[in-house]
Amino acid sequence: MVEPTLNYVACPGAAVHGTPTHRMAYWEWNQTGDPAHPHVIVCVHGLTRQGRDFDVLARDLSRSARVICPDVAGRGRSDWLAQPKTYGVPQYTVDMLALLQQVHATAPIGALDWLGTSMGGLIGMAVAGNPELPLPVPVRKLLLNDVGPVLEWSALQRIAQYVGQPAHFDSVQQGAEALRLLSAGFGPHTPAQWLALSQPMLRPAAQGGWELHYDPAIALPMQGMTQAQSEQSQPLLWKLYDGIKAQTLLVRGAQSDLITRDTATAMQLRGPRARVVELENVGHAPTFVADDQVVIARNFFLGDE
């Protein structure tokens, strides 16, 4: 079975181990036969996840494009940040610029597409919606996975209750079951699918057993946020959304508690006028593991090729 290559890019901002920059890991998939293939699709994960979430989708898309799946700082194989307060979209956007510049320097990007799940979608809005950013090329197509400019406060509270909480598991299977309970909104998965999604989320703990593969401090900015601050961020997010020139698709879980149908409707009417696809029996957020979800992404990114 095809596997990705693991790469690193140096990004501004100190790492917890004392270096003035931090390394962001990214997984590159390419089955095109051309190591310099000009079509690049970046897939960015949600708050507590990591780049291997996209293995199924990336393996499919990489037959026609280079697929780049970063571990956002503090997650997976990437460095943890020295200053927890910098865990947020501004720092992540800077990191993605460094990533795109390195990928472009390795082999020029001709067409740039983006899939962002939850937090990854917010980063995508920041990248695609700010014309001042020095991108190698503009974002051509943007798939927002269950996220938009308005984030429901009740969902943010739900997420804040478990992010960064201490967790220790005796086995990978025990860890996978615990993650399944926290991630019911991801929708139906076979045991094999769920285990494949869960294994990269776990790492050996120093005291034996297993622990979650992210810095608990990623929770601190979110835990310090108030409802008023969350609501005050909406005009900025709408400004970014309205600035998007890319063809935009919003994929929403029908049972999502993070983004409402009203928000999805507003996103259809303004800015890039996103097309909306709603998935039954899924909440926050679709994983793009199921065949029907993979087809949605494949048709959106590759349907005109």
mmCIF file of C-alpha atoms in Angstrom:
data_model
loop_
_atom_site.group_PDB
_atom_site.id
_atom_site.type_symbol
_atom_site.label_atom_id
_atom_site.label_comp_id
_atom_site.label_asym_id
_atom_site.label_seq_id
_atom_site.Cartn_x
_atom_site.Cartn_y
_atom_site.Cartn_z
ATOM 1 C CA MET A 1 0.000 0.000 0.000
ATOM 2 C CA VAL A 2 1.255 3.483 -0.888
ATOM 3 C CA GLU A 3 2.549 5.504 2.074
ATOM 4 C CA PRO A 4 3.420 9.211 2.346
ATOM 5 C CA THR A 5 6.817 10.773 2.903
ATOM 6 C CA LEU A 6 7.380 12.739 6.129
ATOM 7 C CA ASN A 7 8.929 16.184 5.714
ATOM 8 C CA TYR A 8 9.581 19.211 7.926
ATOM 9 C CA VAL A 9 9.558 22.977 7.455
ATOM 10 C CA ALA A 10 11.088 25.556 9.803
ATOM 11 C CA CYS A 11 8.526 28.147 10.934
ATOM 12 C CA PRO A 12 8.863 31.421 12.899
ATOM 13 C CA GLY A 13 8.201 31.136 16.630
ATOM 14 C CA ALA A 14 10.093 29.386 19.409
ATOM 15 C CA ALA A 15 9.640 25.714 20.149
ATOM 16 C CA VAL A 16 9.174 24.365 23.656
ATOM 17 C CA HIS A 17 12.629 22.729 23.541
ATOM 18 C CA GLY A 18 14.322 26.119 23.156
ATOM 19 C CA THR A 19 15.025 26.627 19.458
ATOM 20 C CA PRO A 20 14.055 30.055 18.046
ATOM 21 C CA THR A 21 11.991 28.408 15.308
ATOM 22 C CA HIS A 22 9.710 25.384 15.403
ATOM 23 C CA ARG A 23 9.449 22.540 12.931
ATOM 24 C CA MET A 24 6.121 21.700 11.351
ATOM 25 C CA ALA A 25 5.819 18.192 10.001
ATOM 26 C CA TYR A 26 3.911 17.450 6.828
ATOM 27 C CA TRP A 27 3.050 14.283 4.973
ATOM 28 C CA GLU A 28 3.316 14.327 1.191
ATOM 29 C CA TRP A 29 1.433 11.887 -1.026
ATOM 30 C CA ASN A 30 2.225 11.575 -4.732
ATOM 31 C CA GLN A 31 1.261 8.729 -7.044
ATOM 32 C CA THR A 32 1.257 10.828 -10.213
ATOM 33 C CA GLY A 33 4.641 9.578 -11.395
ATOM 34 C CA ASP A 34 5.846 13.195 -11.469
ATOM 35 C CA PRO A 35 7.621 14.395 -8.291
ATOM 36 C CA ALA A 36 7.158 17.964 -9.539
ATOM 37 C CA HIS A 37 3.460 17.650 -10.390
ATOM 38 C CA PRO A 38 2.100 21.226 -10.474
ATOM 39 C CA HIS A 39 -1.299 20.495 -8.866
ATOM 40 C CA VAL A 40 -1.051 20.676 -5.053
ATOM 41 C CA ILE A 41 -3.905 19.937 -2.642
ATOM 42 C CA VAL A 42 -3.340 20.906 1.001
ATOM 43 C CA CYS A 43 -5.461 19.068 3.598
ATOM 44 C CA VAL A 44 -5.489 20.582 7.101
ATOM 45 C CA HIS A 45 -6.981 18.851 10.124
ATOM 46 C CA GLY A 46 -9.101 19.961 13.074
ATOM 47 C CA LEU A 47 -8.155 21.220 16.536
ATOM 48 C CA THR A 48 -6.899 18.039 18.221
ATOM 49 C CA ARG A 49 -6.181 15.947 15.150
ATOM 50 C CA GLN A 50 -3.160 15.465 12.843
ATOM 51 C CA GLY A 51 -2.280 15.053 9.173
ATOM 52 C CA ARG A 52 -2.765 11.288 9.027
ATOM 53 C CA ASP A 53 -6.510 11.890 9.334
ATOM 54 C CA PHE A 54 -6.492 12.245 5.557
ATOM 55 C CA ASP A 55 -4.792 8.962 4.631
ATOM 56 C CA VAL A 56 -7.790 7.514 2.799
ATOM 57 C CA LEU A 57 -8.612 10.713 0.926
ATOM 58 C CA ALA A 58 -4.966 11.603 0.196
ATOM 59 C CA ARG A 59 -4.236 8.134 -1.159
ATOM 60 C CA ASP A 60 -7.126 8.601 -3.598
ATOM 61 C CA LEU A 61 -6.366 12.205 -4.642
ATOM 62 C CA SER A 62 -2.616 11.608 -4.934
ATOM 63 C CA ARG A 63 -3.107 9.670 -8.153
ATOM 64 C CA SER A 64 -3.760 13.069 -9.767
ATOM 65 C CA ALA A 65 -2.014 15.636 -7.542
ATOM 66 C CA ARG A 66 0.588 16.179 -4.855
ATOM 67 C CA VAL A 67 -1.315 16.047 -1.574
ATOM 68 C CA ILE A 68 0.207 17.807 1.444
ATOM 69 C CA CYS A 69 -1.143 16.988 4.923
ATOM 70 C CA PRO A 70 0.553 19.008 7.688
ATOM 71 C CA ASP A 71 0.586 18.270 11.398
ATOM 72 C CA VAL A 72 -0.280 21.728 12.711
ATOM 73 C CA ALA A 73 2.120 22.968 15.428
ATOM 74 C CA GLY A 74 1.625 21.146 18.711
ATOM 75 C CA ARG A 75 0.184 18.048 17.038
ATOM 76 C CA GLY A 76 1.566 14.811 15.678
ATOM 77 C CA ARG A 77 5.216 14.992 14.617
ATOM 78 C CA SER A 78 5.397 18.799 14.807
ATOM 79 C CA ASP A 79 7.140 20.739 17.571
ATOM 80 C CA TRP A 80 5.234 22.098 20.542
ATOM 81 C CA LEU A 81 5.295 25.891 20.895
ATOM 82 C CA ALA A 82 7.122 27.625 23.740
ATOM 83 C CA GLN A 83 4.285 30.142 24.176
ATOM 84 C CA PRO A 84 0.869 28.433 24.451
ATOM 85 C CA LYS A 85 -0.898 31.740 23.774
ATOM 86 C CA THR A 86 0.404 31.574 20.192
ATOM 87 C CA TYR A 87 -1.612 28.445 19.451
ATOM 88 C CA GLY A 88 -4.134 30.016 17.110
ATOM 89 C CA VAL A 89 -5.013 30.814 13.506
ATOM 90 C CA PRO A 90 -2.552 33.748 13.137
ATOM 91 C CA GLN A 91 0.453 31.546 13.974
ATOM 92 C CA TYR A 92 -0.897 28.636 11.947
ATOM 93 C CA THR A 93 -1.356 30.897 8.919
ATOM 94 C CA VAL A 94 2.267 32.039 9.131
ATOM 95 C CA ASP A 95 3.298 28.387 9.349
ATOM 96 C CA MET A 96 1.269 27.492 6.270
ATOM 97 C CA LEU A 97 2.942 30.290 4.304
ATOM 98 C CA ALA A 98 6.319 28.784 5.205
ATOM 99 C CA LEU A 99 5.034 25.373 4.142
ATOM 100 C CA LEU A 100 3.714 26.615 0.795
ATOM 101 C CA GLN A 101 6.933 28.496 0.089
ATOM 102 C CA GLN A 102 8.986 25.358 0.749
ATOM 103 C CA VAL A 103 6.707 23.145 -1.359
ATOM 104 C CA HIS A 104 6.797 25.725 -4.165
ATOM 105 C CA ALA A 105 10.597 25.980 -3.983
ATOM 106 C CA THR A 106 10.874 22.198 -4.216
ATOM 107 C CA ALA A 107 8.623 22.049 -7.289
ATOM 108 C CA PRO A 108 6.600 25.039 -8.547
ATOM 109 C CA ILE A 109 2.905 25.008 -7.673
ATOM 110 C CA GLY A 110 0.717 25.551 -10.706
ATOM 111 C CA ALA A 111 -2.708 25.042 -9.095
ATOM 112 C CA LEU A 112 -3.313 25.251 -5.325
ATOM 113 C CA ASP A 113 -6.375 23.745 -3.650
ATOM 114 C CA TRP A 114 -7.253 23.493 0.052
ATOM 115 C CA LEU A 115 -9.392 21.222 2.203
ATOM 116 C CA GLY A 116 -9.766 22.333 5.802
ATOM 117 C CA THR A 117 -11.631 20.493 8.533
ATOM 118 C CA SER A 118 -12.918 22.737 11.330
ATOM 119 C CA MET A 119 -9.758 24.584 12.498
ATOM 120 C CA GLY A 120 -8.121 23.671 9.184
ATOM 121 C CA GLY A 121 -10.982 25.429 7.434
ATOM 122 C CA LEU A 122 -10.483 28.577 9.499
ATOM 123 C CA ILE A 123 -6.811 28.522 8.499
ATOM 124 C CA GLY A 124 -7.934 28.036 4.895
ATOM 125 C CA MET A 125 -10.202 31.084 5.135
ATOM 126 C CA ALA A 126 -7.267 33.112 6.458
ATOM 127 C CA VAL A 127 -5.012 31.899 3.641
ATOM 128 C CA ALA A 128 -7.550 32.282 0.830
ATOM 129 C CA GLY A 129 -9.360 35.371 2.111
ATOM 130 C CA ASN A 130 -6.440 37.723 2.688
ATOM 131 C CA PRO A 131 -5.134 39.186 -0.594
ATOM 132 C CA GLU A 132 -2.090 40.634 1.205
ATOM 133 C CA LEU A 133 -0.553 37.231 1.900
ATOM 134 C CA PRO A 134 2.447 36.297 -0.289
ATOM 135 C CA LEU A 135 1.101 33.008 -1.615
ATOM 136 C CA PRO A 136 3.033 31.271 -4.410
ATOM 137 C CA VAL A 137 -0.260 31.151 -6.338
ATOM 138 C CA PRO A 138 -3.820 31.999 -5.261
ATOM 139 C CA VAL A 139 -6.014 29.272 -3.805
ATOM 140 C CA ARG A 140 -8.072 27.928 -6.709
ATOM 141 C CA LYS A 141 -10.568 25.711 -4.865
ATOM 142 C CA LEU A 142 -11.449 25.721 -1.165
ATOM 143 C CA LEU A 143 -13.379 22.946 0.584
ATOM 144 C CA LEU A 144 -14.563 24.014 4.038
ATOM 145 C CA ASN A 145 -15.372 20.923 6.076
ATOM 146 C CA ASP A 146 -18.071 21.767 8.629
ATOM 147 C CA VAL A 147 -16.835 25.241 9.461
ATOM 148 C CA GLY A 148 -17.672 28.832 8.628
ATOM 149 C CA PRO A 149 -17.488 32.393 9.941
ATOM 150 C CA VAL A 150 -20.026 31.748 12.729
ATOM 151 C CA LEU A 151 -19.087 29.080 15.285
ATOM 152 C CA GLU A 152 -21.810 28.095 17.733
ATOM 153 C CA TRP A 153 -20.824 28.878 21.311
ATOM 154 C CA SER A 154 -22.402 25.689 22.708
ATOM 155 C CA ALA A 155 -20.219 23.583 20.383
ATOM 156 C CA LEU A 156 -17.091 25.511 21.360
ATOM 157 C CA GLN A 157 -17.933 24.876 25.018
ATOM 158 C CA ARG A 158 -18.395 21.174 24.317
ATOM 159 C CA ILE A 159 -15.008 20.948 22.633
ATOM 160 C CA ALA A 160 -13.293 22.970 25.377
ATOM 161 C CA GLN A 161 -14.470 20.465 27.989
ATOM 162 C CA TYR A 162 -12.223 17.685 26.671
ATOM 163 C CA VAL A 163 -9.333 19.374 24.820
ATOM 164 C CA GLY A 164 -6.108 19.187 26.795
ATOM 165 C CA GLN A 165 -7.494 16.996 29.562
ATOM 166 C CA PRO A 166 -5.032 14.380 30.881
ATOM 167 C CA ALA A 167 -5.568 10.982 29.281
ATOM 168 C CA HIS A 168 -3.713 7.706 29.657
ATOM 169 C CA PHE A 169 -4.576 4.408 28.010
ATOM 170 C CA ASP A 170 -3.349 0.898 28.625
ATOM 171 C CA SER A 171 -3.568 0.012 24.931
ATOM 172 C CA VAL A 172 -4.144 1.543 21.515
ATOM 173 C CA GLN A 173 -7.541 -0.146 21.413
ATOM 174 C CA GLN A 174 -8.541 1.463 24.715
ATOM 175 C CA GLY A 175 -7.419 4.840 23.391
ATOM 176 C CA ALA A 176 -9.372 4.326 20.190
ATOM 177 C CA GLU A 177 -12.541 3.538 22.129
ATOM 178 C CA ALA A 178 -12.117 6.657 24.268
ATOM 179 C CA LEU A 179 -11.657 8.776 21.145
ATOM 180 C CA ARG A 180 -14.744 7.214 19.591
ATOM 181 C CA LEU A 181 -16.851 8.429 22.519
ATOM 182 C CA LEU A 182 -15.482 11.962 22.175
ATOM 183 C CA SER A 183 -15.897 11.949 18.392
ATOM 184 C CA ALA A 184 -19.416 10.629 17.933
ATOM 185 C CA GLY A 185 -20.098 13.487 15.514
ATOM 186 C CA PHE A 186 -17.625 12.016 13.045
ATOM 187 C CA GLY A 187 -20.378 9.624 11.982
ATOM 188 C CA PRO A 188 -20.394 5.861 11.345
ATOM 189 C CA HIS A 189 -17.053 4.056 10.874
ATOM 190 C CA THR A 190 -16.139 0.391 10.811
ATOM 191 C CA PRO A 191 -13.852 -0.800 13.638
ATOM 192 C CA ALA A 192 -10.966 -0.984 11.147
ATOM 193 C CA GLN A 193 -11.598 2.550 9.882
ATOM 194 C CA TRP A 194 -11.770 3.931 13.402
ATOM 195 C CA LEU A 195 -8.596 2.156 14.503
ATOM 196 C CA ALA A 196 -6.760 3.556 11.472
ATOM 197 C CA LEU A 197 -7.950 7.087 12.362
ATOM 198 C CA SER A 198 -7.022 6.629 16.025
ATOM 199 C CA GLN A 199 -3.561 5.067 15.894
ATOM 200 C CA PRO A 200 -1.752 8.265 14.775
ATOM 201 C CA MET A 201 -3.556 10.131 17.576
ATOM 202 C CA LEU A 202 -1.706 8.077 20.200
ATOM 203 C CA ARG A 203 1.935 7.834 21.200
ATOM 204 C CA PRO A 204 3.800 5.778 23.829
ATOM 205 C CA ALA A 205 3.707 7.444 27.250
ATOM 206 C CA ALA A 206 6.868 7.849 29.327
ATOM 207 C CA GLN A 207 5.301 5.890 32.182
ATOM 208 C CA GLY A 208 4.140 3.122 29.866
ATOM 209 C CA GLY A 209 0.891 2.761 27.994
ATOM 210 C CA TRP A 210 -0.337 5.425 25.584
ATOM 211 C CA GLU A 211 -1.246 9.116 25.576
ATOM 212 C CA LEU A 212 -2.701 11.624 23.127
ATOM 213 C CA HIS A 213 -0.315 12.866 20.459
ATOM 214 C CA TYR A 214 -0.736 16.613 21.006
ATOM 215 C CA ASP A 215 0.398 19.335 23.377
ATOM 216 C CA PRO A 216 -2.258 19.789 26.110
ATOM 217 C CA ALA A 217 -1.469 23.519 25.994
ATOM 218 C CA ILE A 218 -3.327 23.871 22.668
ATOM 219 C CA ALA A 219 -6.424 24.092 24.863
ATOM 220 C CA LEU A 220 -5.331 27.191 26.787
ATOM 221 C CA PRO A 221 -6.327 29.897 24.252
ATOM 222 C CA MET A 222 -9.711 28.251 23.785
ATOM 223 C CA GLN A 223 -10.329 27.785 27.505
ATOM 224 C CA GLY A 224 -9.618 31.461 28.100
ATOM 225 C CA MET A 225 -12.104 32.605 25.460
ATOM 226 C CA THR A 226 -15.451 34.101 26.444
ATOM 227 C CA GLN A 227 -18.695 34.030 24.488
ATOM 228 C CA ALA A 228 -18.371 37.769 23.891
ATOM 229 C CA GLN A 229 -14.883 37.315 22.440
ATOM 230 C CA SER A 230 -16.144 34.517 20.217
ATOM 231 C CA GLU A 231 -18.940 36.715 18.891
ATOM 232 C CA GLN A 232 -16.553 39.652 18.409
ATOM 233 C CA SER A 233 -14.443 37.506 16.070
ATOM 234 C CA GLN A 234 -17.332 36.981 13.650
ATOM 235 C CA PRO A 235 -16.947 40.229 11.676
ATOM 236 C CA LEU A 236 -13.273 39.417 11.009
ATOM 237 C CA LEU A 237 -14.155 35.882 9.929
ATOM 238 C CA TRP A 238 -16.873 37.182 7.635
ATOM 239 C CA LYS A 239 -14.412 39.687 6.178
ATOM 240 C CA LEU A 240 -11.997 36.853 5.409
ATOM 241 C CA TYR A 241 -14.813 34.756 3.967
ATOM 242 C CA ASP A 242 -16.063 37.622 1.795
ATOM 243 C CA GLY A 243 -12.508 38.092 0.505
ATOM 244 C CA ILE A 244 -12.240 34.543 -0.813
ATOM 245 C CA LYS A 245 -11.922 34.382 -4.600
ATOM 246 C CA ALA A 246 -11.558 30.605 -4.764
ATOM 247 C CA GLN A 247 -14.362 28.337 -5.881
ATOM 248 C CA THR A 248 -15.769 27.246 -2.517
ATOM 249 C CA LEU A 249 -17.599 24.146 -1.323
ATOM 250 C CA LEU A 250 -19.015 23.818 2.187
ATOM 251 C CA VAL A 251 -19.504 20.244 3.369
ATOM 252 C CA ARG A 252 -21.710 20.225 6.454
ATOM 253 C CA GLY A 253 -22.704 17.374 8.732
ATOM 254 C CA ALA A 254 -26.485 17.449 8.972
ATOM 255 C CA GLN A 255 -26.222 17.029 12.747
ATOM 256 C CA SER A 256 -23.383 19.521 13.163
ATOM 257 C CA ASP A 257 -23.488 21.610 16.336
ATOM 258 C CA LEU A 258 -20.661 23.919 15.203
ATOM 259 C CA ILE A 259 -22.176 25.406 12.059
ATOM 260 C CA THR A 260 -25.921 25.843 11.606
ATOM 261 C CA ARG A 261 -28.002 25.660 8.451
ATOM 262 C CA ASP A 262 -28.592 29.412 8.770
ATOM 263 C CA THR A 263 -24.858 30.034 8.618
ATOM 264 C CA ALA A 264 -24.547 27.670 5.656
ATOM 265 C CA THR A 265 -27.320 29.558 3.874
ATOM 266 C CA ALA A 266 -25.595 32.891 4.522
ATOM 267 C CA MET A 267 -22.379 31.436 3.071
ATOM 268 C CA GLN A 268 -24.293 30.578 -0.105
ATOM 269 C CA LEU A 269 -25.443 34.169 -0.512
ATOM 270 C CA ARG A 270 -22.271 36.196 0.053
ATOM 271 C CA GLY A 271 -18.543 36.207 -0.588
ATOM 272 C CA PRO A 272 -17.572 33.255 -2.783
ATOM 273 C CA ARG A 273 -21.179 31.987 -2.656
ATOM 274 C CA ALA A 274 -20.244 28.517 -1.493
ATOM 275 C CA ARG A 275 -22.015 25.495 -2.840
ATOM 276 C CA VAL A 276 -23.276 23.440 0.110
ATOM 277 C CA VAL A 277 -23.409 19.670 0.440
ATOM 278 C CA GLU A 278 -25.004 18.248 3.589
ATOM 279 C CA LEU A 279 -24.213 14.761 4.860
ATOM 280 C CA GLU A 280 -26.867 12.777 6.701
ATOM 281 C CA ASN A 281 -26.030 10.837 9.886
ATOM 282 C CA VAL A 282 -22.908 12.956 10.443
ATOM 283 C CA GLY A 283 -22.264 15.818 12.853
ATOM 284 C CA HIS A 284 -19.008 17.638 13.479
ATOM 285 C CA ALA A 285 -17.087 16.735 11.453
ATOM 286 C CA PRO A 286 -17.014 14.452 8.379
ATOM 287 C CA THR A 287 -13.763 12.472 8.088
ATOM 288 C CA PHE A 288 -13.672 11.833 4.312
ATOM 289 C CA VAL A 289 -13.047 8.156 4.937
ATOM 290 C CA ALA A 290 -16.376 6.871 3.583
ATOM 291 C CA ASP A 291 -16.503 6.355 -0.184
ATOM 292 C CA ASP A 292 -19.329 8.846 -0.731
ATOM 293 C CA GLN A 293 -17.379 11.571 1.058
ATOM 294 C CA VAL A 294 -14.179 10.810 -0.869
ATOM 295 C CA VAL A 295 -16.159 11.138 -4.113
ATOM 296 C CA ILE A 296 -17.383 14.607 -3.086
ATOM 297 C CA ALA A 297 -13.811 15.829 -2.608
ATOM 298 C CA ARG A 298 -12.501 14.054 -5.715
ATOM 299 C CA ASN A 299 -15.205 15.529 -7.927
ATOM 300 C CA PHE A 300 -14.677 19.011 -6.478
ATOM 301 C CA PHE A 301 -10.891 19.066 -6.850
ATOM 302 C CA LEU A 302 -10.455 16.859 -9.933
ATOM 303 C CA GLY A 303 -13.784 16.850 -11.691
ATOM 304 C CA ASP A 304 -12.665 19.247 -14.407
ATOM 305 C CA GLU A 305 -9.491 17.303 -15.247
#
